[in-house]
Amino acid sequence: MARVPYVEREDVPKEHRDLLVSSLQDRPLHVYRALGNNPEVLAGLQGFLSSLWSDSGLSDRRRELVILSVTREIGNEYEFHQHVNIARGVGIDDGTIAAVSRGEFDDLDDEEATLLRYALAVVGGEVEDRDHDAITDHYDESAVVGVAALAEGYTALGGIIDALGVELEEEFVGWDPTAESE
């Protein structure tokens, strides 16, 4: 059960009401409704995440691979679940999603594997010079900043979701979407 109420449109100032609705799913999401208890924070966080989404320097596929890898690493079911659906929408198949969830990057190209290893090092607070050198073989400084911010941004969002006890709107797809549900 969520630790804060899920606000309704009429509970927030008019200028913030549209923030409760996911632009990708065209419906209110629990995460936004929980954050709507502080509409200014919701607006700021959405602005930040929107920038990470569009300005990270990554393709849609690579952005989603990073988000899936990071949200799995921190164990955040809510964001992993949301981004499985988004990943599918940008052409990532369930086998790749499952492999990323297991931390198995062998079937990815070298650039993607390096990207995910770097993102996980960022989240773990363990970026070494060799990790930085490896990522800069593939990305310029602007994208490296974008990747680090994307990884930490979704780590922060996952922590907020966990602290507030935000619940999924539907049944969790699972860490391995290829597995048969029991």
JSON list of C-alpha atoms in Angstrom, two decimals:
[
{"chain": "A", "resi": 1, "resn": "MET", "atom": "CA", "xyz": [0.00, 0.00, 0.00]},
{"chain": "A", "resi": 2, "resn": "ALA", "atom": "CA", "xyz": [1.31, 3.43, -0.90]},
{"chain": "A", "resi": 3, "resn": "ARG", "atom": "CA", "xyz": [2.56, 5.53, 2.00]},
{"chain": "A", "resi": 4, "resn": "VAL", "atom": "CA", "xyz": [1.06, 8.70, 0.53]},
{"chain": "A", "resi": 5, "resn": "PRO", "atom": "CA", "xyz": [-2.31, 9.11, -1.16]},
{"chain": "A", "resi": 6, "resn": "TYR", "atom": "CA", "xyz": [-2.59, 9.04, -4.93]},
{"chain": "A", "resi": 7, "resn": "VAL", "atom": "CA", "xyz": [-3.89, 12.51, -5.72]},
{"chain": "A", "resi": 8, "resn": "GLU", "atom": "CA", "xyz": [-6.67, 13.21, -8.20]},
{"chain": "A", "resi": 9, "resn": "ARG", "atom": "CA", "xyz": [-6.61, 15.99, -10.81]},
{"chain": "A", "resi": 10, "resn": "GLU", "atom": "CA", "xyz": [-8.76, 18.25, -8.68]},
{"chain": "A", "resi": 11, "resn": "ASP", "atom": "CA", "xyz": [-6.30, 17.87, -5.78]},
{"chain": "A", "resi": 12, "resn": "VAL", "atom": "CA", "xyz": [-3.52, 19.76, -7.56]},
{"chain": "A", "resi": 13, "resn": "PRO", "atom": "CA", "xyz": [-3.29, 23.29, -8.96]},
{"chain": "A", "resi": 14, "resn": "LYS", "atom": "CA", "xyz": [-4.58, 23.61, -12.52]},
{"chain": "A", "resi": 15, "resn": "GLU", "atom": "CA", "xyz": [-1.11, 24.30, -13.95]},
{"chain": "A", "resi": 16, "resn": "HIS", "atom": "CA", "xyz": [0.13, 20.91, -12.68]},
{"chain": "A", "resi": 17, "resn": "ARG", "atom": "CA", "xyz": [-2.84, 18.66, -13.50]},
{"chain": "A", "resi": 18, "resn": "ASP", "atom": "CA", "xyz": [-1.45, 17.43, -16.81]},
{"chain": "A", "resi": 19, "resn": "LEU", "atom": "CA", "xyz": [1.66, 16.18, -14.99]},
{"chain": "A", "resi": 20, "resn": "LEU", "atom": "CA", "xyz": [-0.34, 13.32, -13.46]},
{"chain": "A", "resi": 21, "resn": "VAL", "atom": "CA", "xyz": [-0.82, 11.74, -16.90]},
{"chain": "A", "resi": 22, "resn": "SER", "atom": "CA", "xyz": [1.93, 9.79, -18.65]},
{"chain": "A", "resi": 23, "resn": "SER", "atom": "CA", "xyz": [2.61, 11.28, -22.06]},
{"chain": "A", "resi": 24, "resn": "LEU", "atom": "CA", "xyz": [3.63, 7.82, -23.30]},
{"chain": "A", "resi": 25, "resn": "GLN", "atom": "CA", "xyz": [0.71, 5.87, -21.87]},
{"chain": "A", "resi": 26, "resn": "ASP", "atom": "CA", "xyz": [-1.90, 8.63, -21.96]},
{"chain": "A", "resi": 27, "resn": "ARG", "atom": "CA", "xyz": [-3.17, 7.74, -18.49]},
{"chain": "A", "resi": 28, "resn": "PRO", "atom": "CA", "xyz": [-2.46, 8.78, -14.91]},
{"chain": "A", "resi": 29, "resn": "LEU", "atom": "CA", "xyz": [0.31, 6.76, -13.29]},
{"chain": "A", "resi": 30, "resn": "HIS", "atom": "CA", "xyz": [0.62, 6.02, -9.59]},
{"chain": "A", "resi": 31, "resn": "VAL", "atom": "CA", "xyz": [4.15, 7.44, -9.50]},
{"chain": "A", "resi": 32, "resn": "TYR", "atom": "CA", "xyz": [2.93, 10.83, -10.72]},
{"chain": "A", "resi": 33, "resn": "ARG", "atom": "CA", "xyz": [-0.15, 10.73, -8.52]},
{"chain": "A", "resi": 34, "resn": "ALA", "atom": "CA", "xyz": [2.03, 10.02, -5.46]},
{"chain": "A", "resi": 35, "resn": "LEU", "atom": "CA", "xyz": [4.48, 12.77, -6.37]},
{"chain": "A", "resi": 36, "resn": "GLY", "atom": "CA", "xyz": [1.49, 15.03, -6.97]},
{"chain": "A", "resi": 37, "resn": "ASN", "atom": "CA", "xyz": [1.29, 15.50, -3.21]},
{"chain": "A", "resi": 38, "resn": "ASN", "atom": "CA", "xyz": [4.04, 18.07, -3.90]},
{"chain": "A", "resi": 39, "resn": "PRO", "atom": "CA", "xyz": [3.20, 19.43, -7.37]},
{"chain": "A", "resi": 40, "resn": "GLU", "atom": "CA", "xyz": [6.30, 21.61, -7.59]},
{"chain": "A", "resi": 41, "resn": "VAL", "atom": "CA", "xyz": [8.58, 18.64, -6.93]},
{"chain": "A", "resi": 42, "resn": "LEU", "atom": "CA", "xyz": [6.61, 16.60, -9.48]},
{"chain": "A", "resi": 43, "resn": "ALA", "atom": "CA", "xyz": [7.09, 19.37, -12.06]},
{"chain": "A", "resi": 44, "resn": "GLY", "atom": "CA", "xyz": [10.80, 19.64, -11.34]},
{"chain": "A", "resi": 45, "resn": "LEU", "atom": "CA", "xyz": [11.37, 15.91, -11.39]},
{"chain": "A", "resi": 46, "resn": "GLN", "atom": "CA", "xyz": [9.46, 15.50, -14.63]},
{"chain": "A", "resi": 47, "resn": "GLY", "atom": "CA", "xyz": [11.50, 18.29, -16.19]},
{"chain": "A", "resi": 48, "resn": "PHE", "atom": "CA", "xyz": [14.71, 16.59, -15.10]},
{"chain": "A", "resi": 49, "resn": "LEU", "atom": "CA", "xyz": [13.62, 13.16, -16.32]},
{"chain": "A", "resi": 50, "resn": "SER", "atom": "CA", "xyz": [12.38, 14.63, -19.58]},
{"chain": "A", "resi": 51, "resn": "SER", "atom": "CA", "xyz": [15.81, 16.14, -20.16]},
{"chain": "A", "resi": 52, "resn": "LEU", "atom": "CA", "xyz": [17.49, 12.80, -19.41]},
{"chain": "A", "resi": 53, "resn": "TRP", "atom": "CA", "xyz": [15.06, 11.13, -21.79]},
{"chain": "A", "resi": 54, "resn": "SER", "atom": "CA", "xyz": [15.67, 13.46, -24.71]},
{"chain": "A", "resi": 55, "resn": "ASP", "atom": "CA", "xyz": [19.14, 14.91, -24.08]},
{"chain": "A", "resi": 56, "resn": "SER", "atom": "CA", "xyz": [21.22, 11.96, -22.87]},
{"chain": "A", "resi": 57, "resn": "GLY", "atom": "CA", "xyz": [22.86, 11.51, -26.28]},
{"chain": "A", "resi": 58, "resn": "LEU", "atom": "CA", "xyz": [21.56, 7.96, -26.60]},
{"chain": "A", "resi": 59, "resn": "SER", "atom": "CA", "xyz": [19.25, 6.34, -29.11]},
{"chain": "A", "resi": 60, "resn": "ASP", "atom": "CA", "xyz": [15.84, 5.22, -27.80]},
{"chain": "A", "resi": 61, "resn": "ARG", "atom": "CA", "xyz": [17.06, 1.61, -27.71]},
{"chain": "A", "resi": 62, "resn": "ARG", "atom": "CA", "xyz": [20.21, 2.40, -25.76]},
{"chain": "A", "resi": 63, "resn": "ARG", "atom": "CA", "xyz": [18.39, 4.71, -23.36]},
{"chain": "A", "resi": 64, "resn": "GLU", "atom": "CA", "xyz": [15.92, 1.93, -22.56]},
{"chain": "A", "resi": 65, "resn": "LEU", "atom": "CA", "xyz": [18.68, -0.64, -22.14]},
{"chain": "A", "resi": 66, "resn": "VAL", "atom": "CA", "xyz": [20.33, 1.64, -19.58]},
{"chain": "A", "resi": 67, "resn": "ILE", "atom": "CA", "xyz": [17.07, 2.23, -17.72]},
{"chain": "A", "resi": 68, "resn": "LEU", "atom": "CA", "xyz": [16.24, -1.49, -17.65]},
{"chain": "A", "resi": 69, "resn": "SER", "atom": "CA", "xyz": [19.72, -2.36, -16.44]},
{"chain": "A", "resi": 70, "resn": "VAL", "atom": "CA", "xyz": [19.71, 0.31, -13.74]},
{"chain": "A", "resi": 71, "resn": "THR", "atom": "CA", "xyz": [16.20, -0.38, -12.46]},
{"chain": "A", "resi": 72, "resn": "ARG", "atom": "CA", "xyz": [16.96, -4.10, -12.30]},
{"chain": "A", "resi": 73, "resn": "GLU", "atom": "CA", "xyz": [20.22, -3.41, -10.44]},
{"chain": "A", "resi": 74, "resn": "ILE", "atom": "CA", "xyz": [18.40, -1.38, -7.79]},
{"chain": "A", "resi": 75, "resn": "GLY", "atom": "CA", "xyz": [15.50, -3.87, -7.69]},
{"chain": "A", "resi": 76, "resn": "ASN", "atom": "CA", "xyz": [12.80, -1.35, -8.58]},
{"chain": "A", "resi": 77, "resn": "GLU", "atom": "CA", "xyz": [9.91, -3.35, -10.01]},
{"chain": "A", "resi": 78, "resn": "TYR", "atom": "CA", "xyz": [7.80, -0.29, -10.77]},
{"chain": "A", "resi": 79, "resn": "GLU", "atom": "CA", "xyz": [10.23, 1.42, -13.15]},
{"chain": "A", "resi": 80, "resn": "PHE", "atom": "CA", "xyz": [11.48, -1.86, -14.64]},
{"chain": "A", "resi": 81, "resn": "HIS", "atom": "CA", "xyz": [7.89, -2.82, -15.45]},
{"chain": "A", "resi": 82, "resn": "GLN", "atom": "CA", "xyz": [7.09, 0.57, -17.00]},
{"chain": "A", "resi": 83, "resn": "HIS", "atom": "CA", "xyz": [10.22, 0.44, -19.13]},
{"chain": "A", "resi": 84, "resn": "VAL", "atom": "CA", "xyz": [9.70, -3.13, -20.33]},
{"chain": "A", "resi": 85, "resn": "ASN", "atom": "CA", "xyz": [6.65, -1.81, -22.15]},
{"chain": "A", "resi": 86, "resn": "ILE", "atom": "CA", "xyz": [8.58, 1.20, -23.48]},
{"chain": "A", "resi": 87, "resn": "ALA", "atom": "CA", "xyz": [11.52, -1.01, -24.51]},
{"chain": "A", "resi": 88, "resn": "ARG", "atom": "CA", "xyz": [9.21, -3.27, -26.46]},
{"chain": "A", "resi": 89, "resn": "GLY", "atom": "CA", "xyz": [7.85, -0.17, -28.16]},
{"chain": "A", "resi": 90, "resn": "VAL", "atom": "CA", "xyz": [11.31, 0.78, -29.42]},
{"chain": "A", "resi": 91, "resn": "GLY", "atom": "CA", "xyz": [11.99, -2.72, -30.75]},
{"chain": "A", "resi": 92, "resn": "ILE", "atom": "CA", "xyz": [13.79, -4.46, -27.88]},
{"chain": "A", "resi": 93, "resn": "ASP", "atom": "CA", "xyz": [12.67, -8.08, -27.71]},
{"chain": "A", "resi": 94, "resn": "ASP", "atom": "CA", "xyz": [11.88, -9.97, -24.51]},
{"chain": "A", "resi": 95, "resn": "GLY", "atom": "CA", "xyz": [14.98, -12.16, -24.83]},
{"chain": "A", "resi": 96, "resn": "THR", "atom": "CA", "xyz": [17.21, -9.08, -24.76]},
{"chain": "A", "resi": 97, "resn": "ILE", "atom": "CA", "xyz": [15.23, -7.63, -21.85]},
{"chain": "A", "resi": 98, "resn": "ALA", "atom": "CA", "xyz": [15.66, -10.88, -19.91]},
{"chain": "A", "resi": 99, "resn": "ALA", "atom": "CA", "xyz": [19.41, -11.02, -20.65]},
{"chain": "A", "resi": 100, "resn": "VAL", "atom": "CA", "xyz": [19.89, -7.40, -19.54]},
{"chain": "A", "resi": 101, "resn": "SER", "atom": "CA", "xyz": [17.92, -8.19, -16.38]},
{"chain": "A", "resi": 102, "resn": "ARG", "atom": "CA", "xyz": [20.34, -11.04, -15.64]},
{"chain": "A", "resi": 103, "resn": "GLY", "atom": "CA", "xyz": [23.35, -8.80, -16.34]},
{"chain": "A", "resi": 104, "resn": "GLU", "atom": "CA", "xyz": [24.26, -10.89, -19.38]},
{"chain": "A", "resi": 105, "resn": "PHE", "atom": "CA", "xyz": [25.52, -8.59, -22.11]},
{"chain": "A", "resi": 106, "resn": "ASP", "atom": "CA", "xyz": [27.23, -11.14, -24.40]},
{"chain": "A", "resi": 107, "resn": "ASP", "atom": "CA", "xyz": [24.54, -10.92, -27.09]},
{"chain": "A", "resi": 108, "resn": "LEU", "atom": "CA", "xyz": [24.75, -7.12, -27.22]},
{"chain": "A", "resi": 109, "resn": "ASP", "atom": "CA", "xyz": [27.23, -5.36, -29.46]},
{"chain": "A", "resi": 110, "resn": "ASP", "atom": "CA", "xyz": [30.41, -4.06, -27.83]},
{"chain": "A", "resi": 111, "resn": "GLU", "atom": "CA", "xyz": [29.12, -0.49, -27.61]},
{"chain": "A", "resi": 112, "resn": "GLU", "atom": "CA", "xyz": [25.91, -1.53, -25.81]},
{"chain": "A", "resi": 113, "resn": "ALA", "atom": "CA", "xyz": [27.74, -3.89, -23.45]},
{"chain": "A", "resi": 114, "resn": "THR", "atom": "CA", "xyz": [30.24, -1.15, -22.58]},
{"chain": "A", "resi": 115, "resn": "LEU", "atom": "CA", "xyz": [27.37, 1.30, -22.07]},
{"chain": "A", "resi": 116, "resn": "LEU", "atom": "CA", "xyz": [25.58, -0.99, -19.61]},
{"chain": "A", "resi": 117, "resn": "ARG", "atom": "CA", "xyz": [28.74, -1.87, -17.71]},
{"chain": "A", "resi": 118, "resn": "TYR", "atom": "CA", "xyz": [29.44, 1.84, -17.35]},
{"chain": "A", "resi": 119, "resn": "ALA", "atom": "CA", "xyz": [25.88, 2.61, -16.20]},
{"chain": "A", "resi": 120, "resn": "LEU", "atom": "CA", "xyz": [26.10, -0.13, -13.57]},
{"chain": "A", "resi": 121, "resn": "ALA", "atom": "CA", "xyz": [29.48, 1.18, -12.39]},
{"chain": "A", "resi": 122, "resn": "VAL", "atom": "CA", "xyz": [27.91, 4.63, -12.02]},
{"chain": "A", "resi": 123, "resn": "VAL", "atom": "CA", "xyz": [25.03, 3.24, -9.97]},
{"chain": "A", "resi": 124, "resn": "GLY", "atom": "CA", "xyz": [27.43, 1.21, -7.84]},
{"chain": "A", "resi": 125, "resn": "GLY", "atom": "CA", "xyz": [29.65, 4.23, -7.23]},
{"chain": "A", "resi": 126, "resn": "GLU", "atom": "CA", "xyz": [32.54, 2.28, -8.72]},
{"chain": "A", "resi": 127, "resn": "VAL", "atom": "CA", "xyz": [33.55, 4.11, -11.90]},
{"chain": "A", "resi": 128, "resn": "GLU", "atom": "CA", "xyz": [37.25, 3.51, -12.48]},
{"chain": "A", "resi": 129, "resn": "ASP", "atom": "CA", "xyz": [39.43, 5.26, -15.06]},
{"chain": "A", "resi": 130, "resn": "ARG", "atom": "CA", "xyz": [39.23, 2.13, -17.24]},
{"chain": "A", "resi": 131, "resn": "ASP", "atom": "CA", "xyz": [35.40, 2.35, -17.21]},
{"chain": "A", "resi": 132, "resn": "HIS", "atom": "CA", "xyz": [35.55, 5.99, -18.22]},
{"chain": "A", "resi": 133, "resn": "ASP", "atom": "CA", "xyz": [38.11, 5.29, -20.93]},
{"chain": "A", "resi": 134, "resn": "ALA", "atom": "CA", "xyz": [35.97, 2.43, -22.29]},
{"chain": "A", "resi": 135, "resn": "ILE", "atom": "CA", "xyz": [32.81, 4.55, -22.55]},
{"chain": "A", "resi": 136, "resn": "THR", "atom": "CA", "xyz": [34.68, 7.44, -24.18]},
{"chain": "A", "resi": 137, "resn": "ASP", "atom": "CA", "xyz": [35.76, 5.05, -26.95]},
{"chain": "A", "resi": 138, "resn": "HIS", "atom": "CA", "xyz": [32.11, 5.11, -28.01]},
{"chain": "A", "resi": 139, "resn": "TYR", "atom": "CA", "xyz": [30.65, 8.40, -26.75]},
{"chain": "A", "resi": 140, "resn": "ASP", "atom": "CA", "xyz": [31.72, 12.03, -26.49]},
{"chain": "A", "resi": 141, "resn": "GLU", "atom": "CA", "xyz": [31.83, 13.91, -23.19]},
{"chain": "A", "resi": 142, "resn": "SER", "atom": "CA", "xyz": [28.29, 15.24, -23.60]},
{"chain": "A", "resi": 143, "resn": "ALA", "atom": "CA", "xyz": [26.87, 11.74, -23.94]},
{"chain": "A", "resi": 144, "resn": "VAL", "atom": "CA", "xyz": [28.99, 10.42, -21.06]},
{"chain": "A", "resi": 145, "resn": "VAL", "atom": "CA", "xyz": [27.49, 13.10, -18.82]},
{"chain": "A", "resi": 146, "resn": "GLY", "atom": "CA", "xyz": [24.05, 12.15, -20.16]},
{"chain": "A", "resi": 147, "resn": "VAL", "atom": "CA", "xyz": [24.59, 8.45, -19.42]},
{"chain": "A", "resi": 148, "resn": "ALA", "atom": "CA", "xyz": [25.82, 9.11, -15.88]},
{"chain": "A", "resi": 149, "resn": "ALA", "atom": "CA", "xyz": [22.87, 11.43, -15.22]},
{"chain": "A", "resi": 150, "resn": "LEU", "atom": "CA", "xyz": [20.40, 8.95, -16.75]},
{"chain": "A", "resi": 151, "resn": "ALA", "atom": "CA", "xyz": [21.71, 6.13, -14.56]},
{"chain": "A", "resi": 152, "resn": "GLU", "atom": "CA", "xyz": [21.64, 8.21, -11.38]},
{"chain": "A", "resi": 153, "resn": "GLY", "atom": "CA", "xyz": [18.34, 9.91, -12.28]},
{"chain": "A", "resi": 154, "resn": "TYR", "atom": "CA", "xyz": [16.55, 6.58, -12.50]},
{"chain": "A", "resi": 155, "resn": "THR", "atom": "CA", "xyz": [18.32, 5.38, -9.36]},
{"chain": "A", "resi": 156, "resn": "ALA", "atom": "CA", "xyz": [16.95, 8.44, -7.54]},
{"chain": "A", "resi": 157, "resn": "LEU", "atom": "CA", "xyz": [13.48, 7.93, -8.98]},
{"chain": "A", "resi": 158, "resn": "GLY", "atom": "CA", "xyz": [13.56, 4.29, -7.88]},
{"chain": "A", "resi": 159, "resn": "GLY", "atom": "CA", "xyz": [14.49, 5.37, -4.35]},
{"chain": "A", "resi": 160, "resn": "ILE", "atom": "CA", "xyz": [11.60, 7.84, -4.26]},
{"chain": "A", "resi": 161, "resn": "ILE", "atom": "CA", "xyz": [9.18, 5.17, -5.50]},
{"chain": "A", "resi": 162, "resn": "ASP", "atom": "CA", "xyz": [10.38, 2.75, -2.85]},
{"chain": "A", "resi": 163, "resn": "ALA", "atom": "CA", "xyz": [10.23, 5.35, -0.06]},
{"chain": "A", "resi": 164, "resn": "LEU", "atom": "CA", "xyz": [6.64, 6.27, -0.98]},
{"chain": "A", "resi": 165, "resn": "GLY", "atom": "CA", "xyz": [5.57, 2.66, -1.48]},
{"chain": "A", "resi": 166, "resn": "VAL", "atom": "CA", "xyz": [4.23, 3.35, -4.98]},
{"chain": "A", "resi": 167, "resn": "GLU", "atom": "CA", "xyz": [2.35, 0.33, -6.32]},
{"chain": "A", "resi": 168, "resn": "LEU", "atom": "CA", "xyz": [2.18, -0.96, -9.86]},
{"chain": "A", "resi": 169, "resn": "GLU", "atom": "CA", "xyz": [-1.02, -0.25, -11.75]},
{"chain": "A", "resi": 170, "resn": "GLU", "atom": "CA", "xyz": [-1.06, -3.84, -13.02]},
{"chain": "A", "resi": 171, "resn": "GLU", "atom": "CA", "xyz": [0.65, -7.15, -12.33]},
{"chain": "A", "resi": 172, "resn": "PHE", "atom": "CA", "xyz": [4.47, -7.04, -12.53]},
{"chain": "A", "resi": 173, "resn": "VAL", "atom": "CA", "xyz": [5.77, -8.38, -15.84]},
{"chain": "A", "resi": 174, "resn": "GLY", "atom": "CA", "xyz": [8.63, -10.04, -13.96]},
{"chain": "A", "resi": 175, "resn": "TRP", "atom": "CA", "xyz": [12.37, -9.64, -14.20]},
{"chain": "A", "resi": 176, "resn": "ASP", "atom": "CA", "xyz": [12.31, -12.17, -17.05]},
{"chain": "A", "resi": 177, "resn": "PRO", "atom": "CA", "xyz": [9.42, -11.44, -19.42]},
{"chain": "A", "resi": 178, "resn": "THR", "atom": "CA", "xyz": [10.20, -14.64, -21.35]},
{"chain": "A", "resi": 179, "resn": "ALA", "atom": "CA", "xyz": [9.38, -16.82, -18.34]},
{"chain": "A", "resi": 180, "resn": "GLU", "atom": "CA", "xyz": [6.01, -18.50, -18.24]},
{"chain": "A", "resi": 181, "resn": "SER", "atom": "CA", "xyz": [3.81, -17.08, -15.50]},
{"chain": "A", "resi": 182, "resn": "GLU", "atom": "CA", "xyz": [2.72, -19.65, -12.98]}
]
